[in-house]
Amino acid sequence: MDITSYQEEQVGFIRKHLRGEYSLARSYWVNTLLMSMLAPTLSAIAIPLIVENFAAKYGSMSALFFIILSVFIWLWSVSGTWTSANKHVSRGGKSGWVAAARVVIVLGALAMVSQFISSFPNLKEHWRMAFGTQFGPDATFQVRSDGKTLLVRGGFNDGIAEGLLKALNKAPTVTTVVLHSPGGLIRQGKLMAKIIADRKLNTYVEQECTSACTIAFLAGRDRTGEPNAKLGFHAFRSIGVDNALSKKLDDNNLRKTYQSAGLSSSFIERIAATPHTSVWHPTQQELLSEKIFTRLSLGGETAAFVTTITTKEQLISKFKEIPAFNTLSSKYPSEFDGAINAAWAKLSAKKTDSEVLAAGRAKLTELFGRLLPIAPDALLIAFNELLYDEVSALHKANPRACVELTFPTGVSINIVALLPPALVKRELALTNEVIRDSDSQYTQHISPKETSLINARMGRLLTPEQEKVFAAKDKHSLPAETSCAAIVSYFGAINAIPKAERIRLLRFLYGPN
């Protein structure tokens, strides 16, 4: 049989069925029941292949195509069956079968309408995806001025992996990909992960990396982020599908994806149990324990400032946004210039944000140390209370930073990123007040006799174990947890001393004695 004859036969079959020329049994059981299974069967085979290998819009296009095909096949099949039923009695058939066929067709039509109404949100989602709607804003790629960092910002939409590859090809010196995304398409997350893994790049999060973004993040060789950065996980969800079969397929995909990234079964189950409408943000310690983070960071490891601030005037403006530096610029202009020059030198050398900030803060801290002994009593007390709250917060979040804050070694530390916003706000306000209100009239001299008494009192504040910590030449050689715990206890004990005696002790501690 040639092709023309075959096509004519098929057209003849379609016409014969519509005219009701086939028996009611064949029209219903073969032409209606079996043919109605054709489109769903084909879609079950084709759509997963399309989704896995092509852009998401093609998956939605194919889903819409098979839905439309199913409707046309159903209309064709029930129309022919209804017509065949009209002829069934004249062919010698029983009228009961005619009634049964018509009832089944009507019930099927009602079910079809009900299914269409219930699935309308899914159809709408497929329609929007097929015609260009994406998850989140379009992705942007910015190679920072140090040449080592690439910021990827935006939704994990179709084309983001291709964009990453192009950006990396243009910047071969990049070693770290900074991810900032609310998530998006799982396939794009996997493609991004493959590129990052193949190139042995590091991954870093400054703000947010959620859903599909975490797949890309897990492909990094060295993985960490700002102390306040958030990684968000939740269950996978196929576009335009919400039935039980889809949930099972999505869960299998989720488990396979995260198992290949090395996550534990318990962690994966927690992800799968989080609905796609919400987000689970593990703590940084949980991320470290799960080896999602290869290490905890003190923050500021990337060079964002270098990219956004290009002149010293912009740097001055940025620093003056901080009240303490603004007060410094008017009351101690030479010290302010020194802070700006130190920060600008780091910026010009394309150093990281933490190094730029640390250079500026070092000058401020140096002046603060000279001003604190001549600050009003209330500010001295407030400062020690602040220190206690800060080391207590760092004890929970990052003990190493707690020790570095109290016994600095010069390591860059982004204290703003490490502490809760409320404490950062308190510190900036207090620093501003000390710069503004310190005056030589508050100078007090402590006699050698009182110094001896204070030293004895300070010794009684410490347990033998804590004394070992403070007596150690290198506090950083001890376990950070142990040293930080001793620091917290010490500042807490000072705050418990009666006010008058506490003020004298604090002036001794922070003075030139």
Short mmCIF file of C-alpha atoms in Angstrom, two decimals:
data_model
loop_
_atom_site.label_atom_id
_atom_site.label_comp_id
_atom_site.label_asym_id
_atom_site.label_seq_id
_atom_site.Cartn_x
_atom_site.Cartn_y
_atom_site.Cartn_z
CA MET A 1 0.00 0.00 0.00
CA ASP A 2 1.45 3.38 -1.02
CA ILE A 3 1.37 6.47 1.19
CA THR A 4 -1.51 8.08 -0.73
CA SER A 5 -3.71 5.04 -0.31
CA TYR A 6 -2.87 4.86 3.42
CA GLN A 7 -3.77 8.51 3.94
CA GLU A 8 -7.05 8.08 2.09
CA GLU A 9 -7.85 5.08 4.27
CA GLN A 10 -7.21 7.08 7.42
CA VAL A 11 -9.34 9.97 6.21
CA GLY A 12 -12.01 7.46 5.31
CA PHE A 13 -11.86 6.01 8.83
CA ILE A 14 -12.32 9.45 10.37
CA ARG A 15 -15.28 10.24 8.11
CA LYS A 16 -16.91 6.85 8.56
CA HIS A 17 -16.80 7.17 12.32
CA LEU A 18 -18.27 10.70 12.26
CA ARG A 19 -21.11 9.43 10.02
CA GLY A 20 -21.85 6.63 12.48
CA GLU A 21 -21.10 3.93 9.92
CA TYR A 22 -19.35 1.72 12.46
CA SER A 23 -21.29 -0.40 14.90
CA LEU A 24 -22.09 1.09 18.31
CA ALA A 25 -19.79 -1.44 19.99
CA ARG A 26 -16.82 -0.53 17.80
CA SER A 27 -17.62 3.18 17.94
CA TYR A 28 -17.62 3.15 21.73
CA TRP A 29 -15.09 0.51 22.76
CA VAL A 30 -12.51 1.07 20.00
CA ASN A 31 -12.97 4.46 18.41
CA THR A 32 -13.93 6.28 21.62
CA LEU A 33 -12.41 4.45 24.55
CA LEU A 34 -9.11 3.39 22.98
CA MET A 35 -8.61 6.51 20.86
CA SER A 36 -9.21 8.76 23.89
CA MET A 37 -6.17 7.12 25.47
CA LEU A 38 -3.94 8.02 22.53
CA ALA A 39 -3.09 11.63 23.44
CA PRO A 40 -2.51 10.99 27.18
CA THR A 41 -0.25 8.04 26.33
CA LEU A 42 1.78 10.04 23.84
CA SER A 43 2.02 12.99 26.23
CA ALA A 44 3.22 10.76 29.07
CA ILE A 45 6.08 9.63 26.82
CA ALA A 46 6.91 12.88 25.02
CA ILE A 47 6.50 15.61 27.63
CA PRO A 48 9.08 14.28 30.14
CA LEU A 49 11.61 13.99 27.31
CA ILE A 50 10.88 17.52 26.15
CA VAL A 51 11.03 18.97 29.68
CA GLU A 52 14.33 17.22 30.37
CA ASN A 53 16.05 18.30 27.17
CA PHE A 54 14.51 21.58 26.04
CA ALA A 55 13.49 24.98 27.37
CA ALA A 56 10.50 25.00 29.73
CA LYS A 57 8.32 26.86 27.23
CA TYR A 58 8.51 23.90 24.85
CA GLY A 59 7.33 21.59 27.60
CA SER A 60 4.32 23.86 28.18
CA MET A 61 3.70 24.14 24.44
CA SER A 62 3.68 20.36 24.12
CA ALA A 63 1.36 20.05 27.15
CA LEU A 64 -1.09 22.49 25.55
CA PHE A 65 -0.83 20.68 22.23
CA PHE A 66 -1.69 17.31 23.77
CA ILE A 67 -4.54 18.84 25.77
CA ILE A 68 -6.01 20.34 22.60
CA LEU A 69 -5.42 17.06 20.76
CA SER A 70 -7.22 15.16 23.54
CA VAL A 71 -10.23 17.49 23.28
CA PHE A 72 -10.42 17.12 19.50
CA ILE A 73 -10.13 13.34 19.68
CA TRP A 74 -12.81 13.21 22.37
CA LEU A 75 -15.19 15.45 20.40
CA TRP A 76 -14.62 13.40 17.28
CA SER A 77 -15.06 10.09 19.06
CA VAL A 78 -18.23 10.95 21.04
CA SER A 79 -19.79 12.65 18.00
CA GLY A 80 -19.34 9.49 15.96
CA THR A 81 -20.51 7.26 18.80
CA TRP A 82 -23.63 9.40 19.33
CA THR A 83 -24.42 9.20 15.60
CA SER A 84 -23.82 5.45 15.64
CA ALA A 85 -26.18 5.15 18.61
CA ASN A 86 -28.88 6.93 16.60
CA LYS A 87 -28.55 4.18 13.96
CA HIS A 88 -28.17 1.29 16.37
CA VAL A 89 -31.86 0.30 16.61
CA SER A 90 -32.35 0.46 12.83
CA ARG A 91 -29.43 -1.97 12.54
CA GLY A 92 -31.24 -4.42 14.76
CA GLY A 93 -29.61 -3.38 18.04
CA LYS A 94 -31.33 -2.98 21.40
CA SER A 95 -32.50 0.43 22.54
CA GLY A 96 -31.03 -0.12 26.03
CA TRP A 97 -27.50 0.08 24.66
CA VAL A 98 -28.40 3.34 22.95
CA ALA A 99 -29.54 4.86 26.23
CA ALA A 100 -26.48 3.54 28.03
CA ALA A 101 -24.13 5.00 25.41
CA ARG A 102 -25.82 8.39 25.57
CA VAL A 103 -25.71 8.46 29.39
CA VAL A 104 -22.02 7.61 29.35
CA ILE A 105 -21.32 10.32 26.77
CA VAL A 106 -23.23 12.96 28.77
CA LEU A 107 -21.48 11.96 31.99
CA GLY A 108 -18.17 12.08 30.16
CA ALA A 109 -18.96 15.58 28.89
CA LEU A 110 -19.80 16.74 32.40
CA ALA A 111 -16.59 15.21 33.70
CA MET A 112 -14.67 16.91 30.90
CA VAL A 113 -16.12 20.32 31.81
CA SER A 114 -15.45 19.74 35.52
CA GLN A 115 -11.88 18.69 34.82
CA PHE A 116 -11.33 21.74 32.63
CA ILE A 117 -12.59 24.07 35.37
CA SER A 118 -10.47 22.45 38.08
CA SER A 119 -7.36 22.41 35.89
CA PHE A 120 -7.80 25.95 34.58
CA PRO A 121 -5.01 27.37 36.84
CA ASN A 122 -2.63 24.72 35.46
CA LEU A 123 -3.67 25.48 31.88
CA LYS A 124 -3.15 29.17 32.57
CA GLU A 125 0.34 28.46 33.92
CA HIS A 126 1.21 26.41 30.83
CA TRP A 127 -0.14 29.18 28.60
CA ARG A 128 1.91 31.85 30.34
CA MET A 129 5.06 29.72 30.27
CA ALA A 130 4.57 28.80 26.62
CA PHE A 131 4.41 32.47 25.68
CA GLY A 132 7.39 33.72 27.62
CA THR A 133 6.51 34.19 31.29
CA GLN A 134 9.44 33.22 33.51
CA PHE A 135 10.22 32.81 37.21
CA GLY A 136 11.50 36.02 38.72
CA PRO A 137 13.44 38.81 36.99
CA ASP A 138 15.72 38.17 34.04
CA ALA A 139 19.18 37.04 35.03
CA THR A 140 22.11 39.45 34.92
CA PHE A 141 25.81 38.60 34.96
CA GLN A 142 28.35 41.00 36.43
CA VAL A 143 32.06 40.32 36.58
CA ARG A 144 33.33 42.33 39.51
CA SER A 145 36.37 44.55 39.23
CA ASP A 146 38.69 42.07 40.90
CA GLY A 147 38.12 39.78 37.90
CA LYS A 148 37.72 36.79 40.23
CA THR A 149 34.04 37.05 41.08
CA LEU A 150 30.95 36.74 38.90
CA LEU A 151 27.61 37.84 40.34
CA VAL A 152 24.60 35.98 38.93
CA ARG A 153 21.40 37.74 39.92
CA GLY A 154 17.80 36.95 38.94
CA GLY A 155 15.42 34.06 38.39
CA PHE A 156 16.58 30.67 37.16
CA ASN A 157 14.75 31.14 33.88
CA ASP A 158 15.31 29.55 30.49
CA GLY A 159 18.70 30.66 29.19
CA ILE A 160 20.40 31.45 32.50
CA ALA A 161 22.81 28.51 32.15
CA GLU A 162 23.69 29.59 28.63
CA GLY A 163 24.22 33.13 29.93
CA LEU A 164 26.53 31.84 32.68
CA LEU A 165 28.61 29.94 30.14
CA LYS A 166 28.98 33.00 27.92
CA ALA A 167 29.94 35.20 30.88
CA LEU A 168 32.57 32.73 32.06
CA ASN A 169 34.02 32.40 28.58
CA LYS A 170 34.48 36.17 28.51
CA ALA A 171 36.06 36.21 31.98
CA PRO A 172 38.40 33.20 32.30
CA THR A 173 39.93 34.52 35.56
CA VAL A 174 36.68 34.06 37.52
CA THR A 175 37.03 31.58 40.37
CA THR A 176 33.85 32.28 42.35
CA VAL A 177 30.21 32.52 41.32
CA VAL A 178 28.07 34.63 43.64
CA LEU A 179 24.45 33.45 43.46
CA HIS A 180 21.50 35.71 44.27
CA SER A 181 18.23 34.16 43.16
CA PRO A 182 14.72 33.26 44.36
CA GLY A 183 14.94 30.09 42.28
CA GLY A 184 13.11 28.96 39.19
CA LEU A 185 13.49 26.04 36.79
CA ILE A 186 15.05 22.84 38.13
CA ARG A 187 16.53 21.99 34.75
CA GLN A 188 18.38 25.31 34.67
CA GLY A 189 19.66 24.64 38.19
CA LYS A 190 21.11 21.34 37.01
CA LEU A 191 22.67 22.91 33.91
CA MET A 192 24.21 25.65 36.05
CA ALA A 193 25.52 23.02 38.46
CA LYS A 194 27.22 21.12 35.65
CA ILE A 195 28.98 24.25 34.38
CA ILE A 196 30.17 25.19 37.88
CA ALA A 197 31.34 21.66 38.63
CA ASP A 198 33.09 21.20 35.28
CA ARG A 199 35.04 24.42 35.82
CA LYS A 200 35.76 23.66 39.49
CA LEU A 201 34.41 27.05 40.59
CA ASN A 202 33.59 28.17 44.11
CA THR A 203 30.09 29.34 45.05
CA TYR A 204 29.16 32.13 47.46
CA VAL A 205 25.89 33.63 48.68
CA GLU A 206 25.63 37.23 49.84
CA GLN A 207 21.86 37.42 50.32
CA GLU A 208 19.54 34.69 49.03
CA CYS A 209 19.79 31.43 47.11
CA THR A 210 16.51 29.50 47.03
CA SER A 211 15.02 26.42 45.37
CA ALA A 212 16.71 25.68 42.02
CA CYS A 213 19.53 28.05 42.97
CA THR A 214 20.64 25.65 45.72
CA ILE A 215 21.29 22.98 43.09
CA ALA A 216 23.81 25.26 41.41
CA PHE A 217 25.29 26.32 44.76
CA LEU A 218 25.94 22.70 45.79
CA ALA A 219 28.13 22.22 42.72
CA GLY A 220 30.75 24.66 44.05
CA ARG A 221 34.12 23.38 45.16
CA ASP A 222 34.35 25.80 48.12
CA ARG A 223 30.88 26.79 49.32
CA THR A 224 30.08 29.50 51.84
CA GLY A 225 28.36 32.85 52.21
CA GLU A 226 27.78 35.97 54.26
CA PRO A 227 26.85 35.29 57.89
CA ASN A 228 23.30 36.52 57.23
CA ALA A 229 22.95 34.81 53.85
CA LYS A 230 20.00 32.45 53.42
CA LEU A 231 19.76 29.20 51.50
CA GLY A 232 16.14 28.17 50.95
CA PHE A 233 14.80 24.69 50.21
CA HIS A 234 11.35 23.31 49.38
CA ALA A 235 9.69 20.51 47.41
CA PHE A 236 9.95 20.43 43.63
CA ARG A 237 6.86 21.14 41.53
CA SER A 238 6.27 20.49 37.85
CA ILE A 239 4.84 23.37 35.84
CA GLY A 240 1.08 23.16 35.36
CA VAL A 241 0.64 19.86 37.20
CA ASP A 242 -0.61 19.17 40.71
CA ASN A 243 -1.85 15.60 40.82
CA ALA A 244 -0.54 12.74 42.96
CA LEU A 245 1.48 11.20 40.10
CA SER A 246 3.28 14.49 39.54
CA LYS A 247 4.05 14.75 43.28
CA LYS A 248 5.59 11.30 43.20
CA LEU A 249 7.68 12.12 40.13
CA ASP A 250 8.75 15.46 41.62
CA ASP A 251 9.77 13.81 44.89
CA ASN A 252 11.81 11.20 43.03
CA ASN A 253 13.51 13.96 41.05
CA LEU A 254 14.20 15.90 44.26
CA ARG A 255 15.72 12.91 46.04
CA LYS A 256 17.85 11.95 43.07
CA THR A 257 19.09 15.53 42.61
CA TYR A 258 20.08 16.15 46.22
CA GLN A 259 21.41 12.62 46.80
CA SER A 260 23.82 13.15 43.91
CA ALA A 261 24.93 16.37 45.66
CA GLY A 262 25.76 14.37 48.79
CA LEU A 263 22.97 15.46 51.14
CA SER A 264 21.80 13.10 53.87
CA SER A 265 18.47 11.27 53.73
CA SER A 266 17.11 13.12 56.77
CA PHE A 267 17.96 16.50 55.25
CA ILE A 268 16.38 15.52 51.94
CA GLU A 269 13.22 14.35 53.69
CA ARG A 270 12.98 17.73 55.41
CA ILE A 271 13.21 19.43 52.01
CA ALA A 272 10.58 17.11 50.49
CA ALA A 273 8.25 17.79 53.43
CA THR A 274 8.41 21.56 52.87
CA PRO A 275 5.58 22.58 50.50
CA HIS A 276 6.63 24.45 47.38
CA THR A 277 4.53 27.38 48.61
CA SER A 278 6.88 27.92 51.58
CA VAL A 279 10.65 27.87 52.16
CA TRP A 280 12.84 26.19 54.76
CA HIS A 281 15.96 28.16 55.69
CA PRO A 282 18.43 25.93 57.60
CA THR A 283 20.73 27.68 60.06
CA GLN A 284 24.34 28.22 59.07
CA GLN A 285 25.38 25.57 61.58
CA GLU A 286 22.96 23.11 59.93
CA LEU A 287 24.40 24.01 56.53
CA LEU A 288 27.90 23.41 57.86
CA SER A 289 26.98 20.11 59.54
CA GLU A 290 25.35 18.90 56.32
CA LYS A 291 28.50 19.99 54.41
CA ILE A 292 26.41 22.28 52.22
CA PHE A 293 28.76 24.97 53.48
CA THR A 294 32.33 23.75 53.37
CA ARG A 295 33.17 26.40 55.98
CA LEU A 296 31.65 29.36 57.80
CA SER A 297 32.63 32.81 56.59
CA LEU A 298 33.19 36.04 58.49
CA GLY A 299 31.68 37.79 55.47
CA GLY A 300 32.81 40.36 52.93
CA GLU A 301 34.83 37.88 50.85
CA THR A 302 33.78 39.33 47.50
CA ALA A 303 34.60 42.67 45.91
CA ALA A 304 31.19 44.30 45.51
CA PHE A 305 32.40 47.75 46.58
CA VAL A 306 35.17 47.69 44.00
CA THR A 307 32.55 47.25 41.30
CA THR A 308 29.99 49.79 42.47
CA ILE A 309 32.27 52.53 43.88
CA THR A 310 34.65 54.00 41.32
CA THR A 311 35.66 57.38 42.81
CA LYS A 312 36.86 58.59 46.21
CA GLU A 313 33.89 60.99 46.31
CA GLN A 314 31.52 58.03 46.04
CA LEU A 315 33.39 56.30 48.86
CA ILE A 316 33.15 59.41 51.05
CA SER A 317 29.43 59.61 50.35
CA LYS A 318 29.04 55.94 51.21
CA PHE A 319 30.90 56.30 54.50
CA LYS A 320 28.96 59.43 55.45
CA GLU A 321 25.76 57.39 55.26
CA ILE A 322 26.98 55.92 58.57
CA PRO A 323 26.23 58.45 61.37
CA ALA A 324 29.49 57.71 63.22
CA PHE A 325 31.60 58.51 60.15
CA ASN A 326 29.46 61.54 59.39
CA THR A 327 30.10 62.87 62.92
CA LEU A 328 33.77 61.97 62.56
CA SER A 329 34.01 64.00 59.34
CA SER A 330 32.81 67.17 61.07
CA LYS A 331 34.43 66.83 64.53
CA TYR A 332 37.69 65.08 63.57
CA PRO A 333 38.15 65.74 59.82
CA SER A 334 41.79 64.60 59.76
CA GLU A 335 40.87 61.22 61.28
CA PHE A 336 38.00 60.92 58.79
CA ASP A 337 40.38 61.61 55.92
CA GLY A 338 42.69 58.93 57.29
CA ALA A 339 39.85 56.41 57.35
CA ILE A 340 38.85 57.26 53.80
CA ASN A 341 42.43 57.07 52.53
CA ALA A 342 42.93 53.68 54.17
CA ALA A 343 39.70 52.34 52.69
CA TRP A 344 40.45 53.86 49.27
CA ALA A 345 43.85 52.19 49.20
CA LYS A 346 42.19 48.81 49.68
CA LEU A 347 39.51 49.66 47.13
CA SER A 348 42.12 50.73 44.58
CA ALA A 349 43.95 47.46 45.13
CA LYS A 350 40.65 45.67 44.34
CA LYS A 351 40.44 44.06 47.75
CA THR A 352 37.34 42.43 49.17
CA ASP A 353 34.55 44.32 50.90
CA SER A 354 35.63 43.14 54.34
CA GLU A 355 39.14 44.46 53.74
CA VAL A 356 37.82 47.84 52.55
CA LEU A 357 35.48 48.17 55.51
CA ALA A 358 38.09 46.90 57.96
CA ALA A 359 40.57 49.54 56.78
CA GLY A 360 38.08 52.33 57.39
CA ARG A 361 36.84 50.88 60.66
CA ALA A 362 40.42 50.45 61.92
CA LYS A 363 40.92 54.22 61.90
CA LEU A 364 37.57 54.74 63.56
CA THR A 365 38.30 52.05 66.15
CA GLU A 366 41.68 53.60 66.91
CA LEU A 367 40.08 56.97 67.60
CA PHE A 368 37.23 55.34 69.51
CA GLY A 369 39.78 53.68 71.80
CA ARG A 370 41.28 57.09 72.61
CA LEU A 371 37.89 58.70 73.17
CA LEU A 372 36.21 56.02 75.25
CA PRO A 373 38.19 56.76 78.47
CA ILE A 374 36.92 60.35 78.36
CA ALA A 375 33.33 59.44 77.51
CA PRO A 376 30.47 60.17 79.95
CA ASP A 377 29.75 57.45 82.54
CA ALA A 378 26.49 56.44 80.85
CA LEU A 379 28.29 55.73 77.58
CA LEU A 380 30.94 53.61 79.30
CA ILE A 381 28.24 51.48 80.89
CA ALA A 382 26.29 51.26 77.62
CA PHE A 383 29.43 50.24 75.75
CA ASN A 384 30.21 47.32 78.08
CA GLU A 385 26.57 46.18 77.93
CA LEU A 386 26.78 46.30 74.15
CA LEU A 387 29.98 44.25 74.15
CA TYR A 388 28.30 41.63 76.32
CA ASP A 389 25.32 41.41 73.96
CA GLU A 390 27.59 41.24 70.91
CA VAL A 391 29.87 38.47 72.19
CA SER A 392 26.79 36.57 73.41
CA ALA A 393 25.30 36.74 69.91
CA LEU A 394 28.60 35.73 68.30
CA HIS A 395 28.98 32.86 70.76
CA LYS A 396 25.89 31.32 69.16
CA ALA A 397 26.59 32.34 65.58
CA ASN A 398 30.37 32.29 65.14
CA PRO A 399 32.68 31.80 68.18
CA ARG A 400 35.77 32.48 66.09
CA ALA A 401 34.45 35.95 65.28
CA CYS A 402 33.71 36.46 68.99
CA VAL A 403 37.39 35.90 69.84
CA GLU A 404 38.57 38.04 66.93
CA LEU A 405 36.32 40.91 68.01
CA THR A 406 37.68 40.88 71.57
CA PHE A 407 41.32 40.02 70.79
CA PRO A 408 41.86 41.31 67.23
CA THR A 409 44.68 39.89 65.15
CA GLY A 410 44.07 41.97 62.04
CA VAL A 411 41.96 39.37 60.27
CA SER A 412 39.24 41.06 58.19
CA ILE A 413 35.86 40.64 59.83
CA ASN A 414 32.52 41.90 58.59
CA ILE A 415 30.90 42.57 61.94
CA VAL A 416 27.84 44.13 60.28
CA ALA A 417 27.03 40.85 58.55
CA LEU A 418 27.71 38.74 61.63
CA LEU A 419 25.53 40.51 64.17
CA PRO A 420 21.75 40.91 64.35
CA PRO A 421 20.63 44.23 62.80
CA ALA A 422 19.45 45.57 66.17
CA LEU A 423 22.94 45.18 67.67
CA VAL A 424 24.59 46.75 64.65
CA LYS A 425 22.23 49.71 64.98
CA ARG A 426 23.10 50.04 68.70
CA GLU A 427 26.83 49.90 67.99
CA LEU A 428 26.66 52.57 65.31
CA ALA A 429 24.54 54.84 67.51
CA LEU A 430 26.85 54.37 70.50
CA THR A 431 29.97 54.97 68.42
CA ASN A 432 28.43 58.16 67.14
CA GLU A 433 27.61 59.30 70.69
CA VAL A 434 31.14 58.57 71.95
CA ILE A 435 32.68 60.56 69.09
CA ARG A 436 30.22 63.39 69.65
CA ASP A 437 30.16 63.59 73.49
CA SER A 438 33.65 62.54 74.64
CA ASP A 439 35.47 65.36 76.38
CA SER A 440 38.62 65.81 78.45
CA GLN A 441 36.44 66.95 81.38
CA TYR A 442 35.60 63.28 81.98
CA THR A 443 39.25 62.34 82.44
CA GLN A 444 39.88 60.43 85.65
CA HIS A 445 43.19 59.21 87.08
CA ILE A 446 43.37 55.94 88.97
CA SER A 447 46.04 55.62 91.64
CA PRO A 448 48.44 52.66 91.84
CA LYS A 449 46.68 51.48 95.01
CA GLU A 450 43.28 51.48 93.32
CA THR A 451 44.81 49.78 90.31
CA SER A 452 45.93 46.91 92.55
CA LEU A 453 42.46 46.63 94.07
CA ILE A 454 40.84 46.63 90.63
CA ASN A 455 43.25 43.97 89.36
CA ALA A 456 42.34 41.81 92.34
CA ARG A 457 38.65 42.37 91.72
CA MET A 458 39.04 41.47 88.05
CA GLY A 459 40.79 38.25 89.02
CA ARG A 460 37.86 37.26 91.20
CA LEU A 461 35.51 37.62 88.22
CA LEU A 462 37.14 34.66 86.47
CA THR A 463 36.97 30.94 87.13
CA PRO A 464 40.28 29.01 87.00
CA GLU A 465 39.39 27.74 83.53
CA GLN A 466 38.63 31.26 82.33
CA GLU A 467 41.85 32.58 83.84
CA LYS A 468 43.74 30.12 81.64
CA VAL A 469 42.02 31.59 78.60
CA PHE A 470 42.93 35.19 79.48
CA ALA A 471 46.45 34.19 80.53
CA ALA A 472 47.14 32.45 77.21
CA LYS A 473 49.48 34.41 74.96
CA ASP A 474 47.57 33.34 71.88
CA LYS A 475 43.84 33.27 72.61
CA HIS A 476 43.23 32.08 69.04
CA SER A 477 45.23 28.89 69.59
CA LEU A 478 42.56 27.68 72.01
CA PRO A 479 39.20 26.26 70.87
CA ALA A 480 37.07 29.23 69.80
CA GLU A 481 34.09 27.93 71.76
CA THR A 482 36.12 27.82 75.00
CA SER A 483 37.63 31.29 74.56
CA CYS A 484 34.33 32.88 73.57
CA ALA A 485 32.50 31.32 76.52
CA ALA A 486 35.10 32.83 78.88
CA ILE A 487 34.73 36.24 77.21
CA VAL A 488 30.93 36.17 77.56
CA SER A 489 31.16 35.23 81.25
CA TYR A 490 33.71 37.97 81.91
CA PHE A 491 31.70 40.80 80.37
CA GLY A 492 28.57 39.51 82.07
CA ALA A 493 30.33 39.54 85.46
CA ILE A 494 31.44 43.14 84.95
CA ASN A 495 27.86 44.19 84.25
CA ALA A 496 26.83 42.67 87.61
CA ILE A 497 29.19 44.90 89.64
CA PRO A 498 27.58 47.88 91.45
CA LYS A 499 27.41 50.91 89.18
CA ALA A 500 29.91 53.20 90.93
CA GLU A 501 32.57 50.52 91.17
CA ARG A 502 31.81 49.35 87.63
CA ILE A 503 32.48 52.81 86.22
CA ARG A 504 35.90 52.95 87.90
CA LEU A 505 36.72 49.48 86.64
CA LEU A 506 35.68 50.35 83.09
CA ARG A 507 37.74 53.53 83.10
CA PHE A 508 40.68 51.42 84.20
CA LEU A 509 40.04 48.79 81.53
CA TYR A 510 39.65 51.24 78.67
CA GLY A 511 42.07 53.86 79.91
CA PRO A 512 45.84 54.19 79.36
CA ASN A 513 46.67 52.58 82.74
#
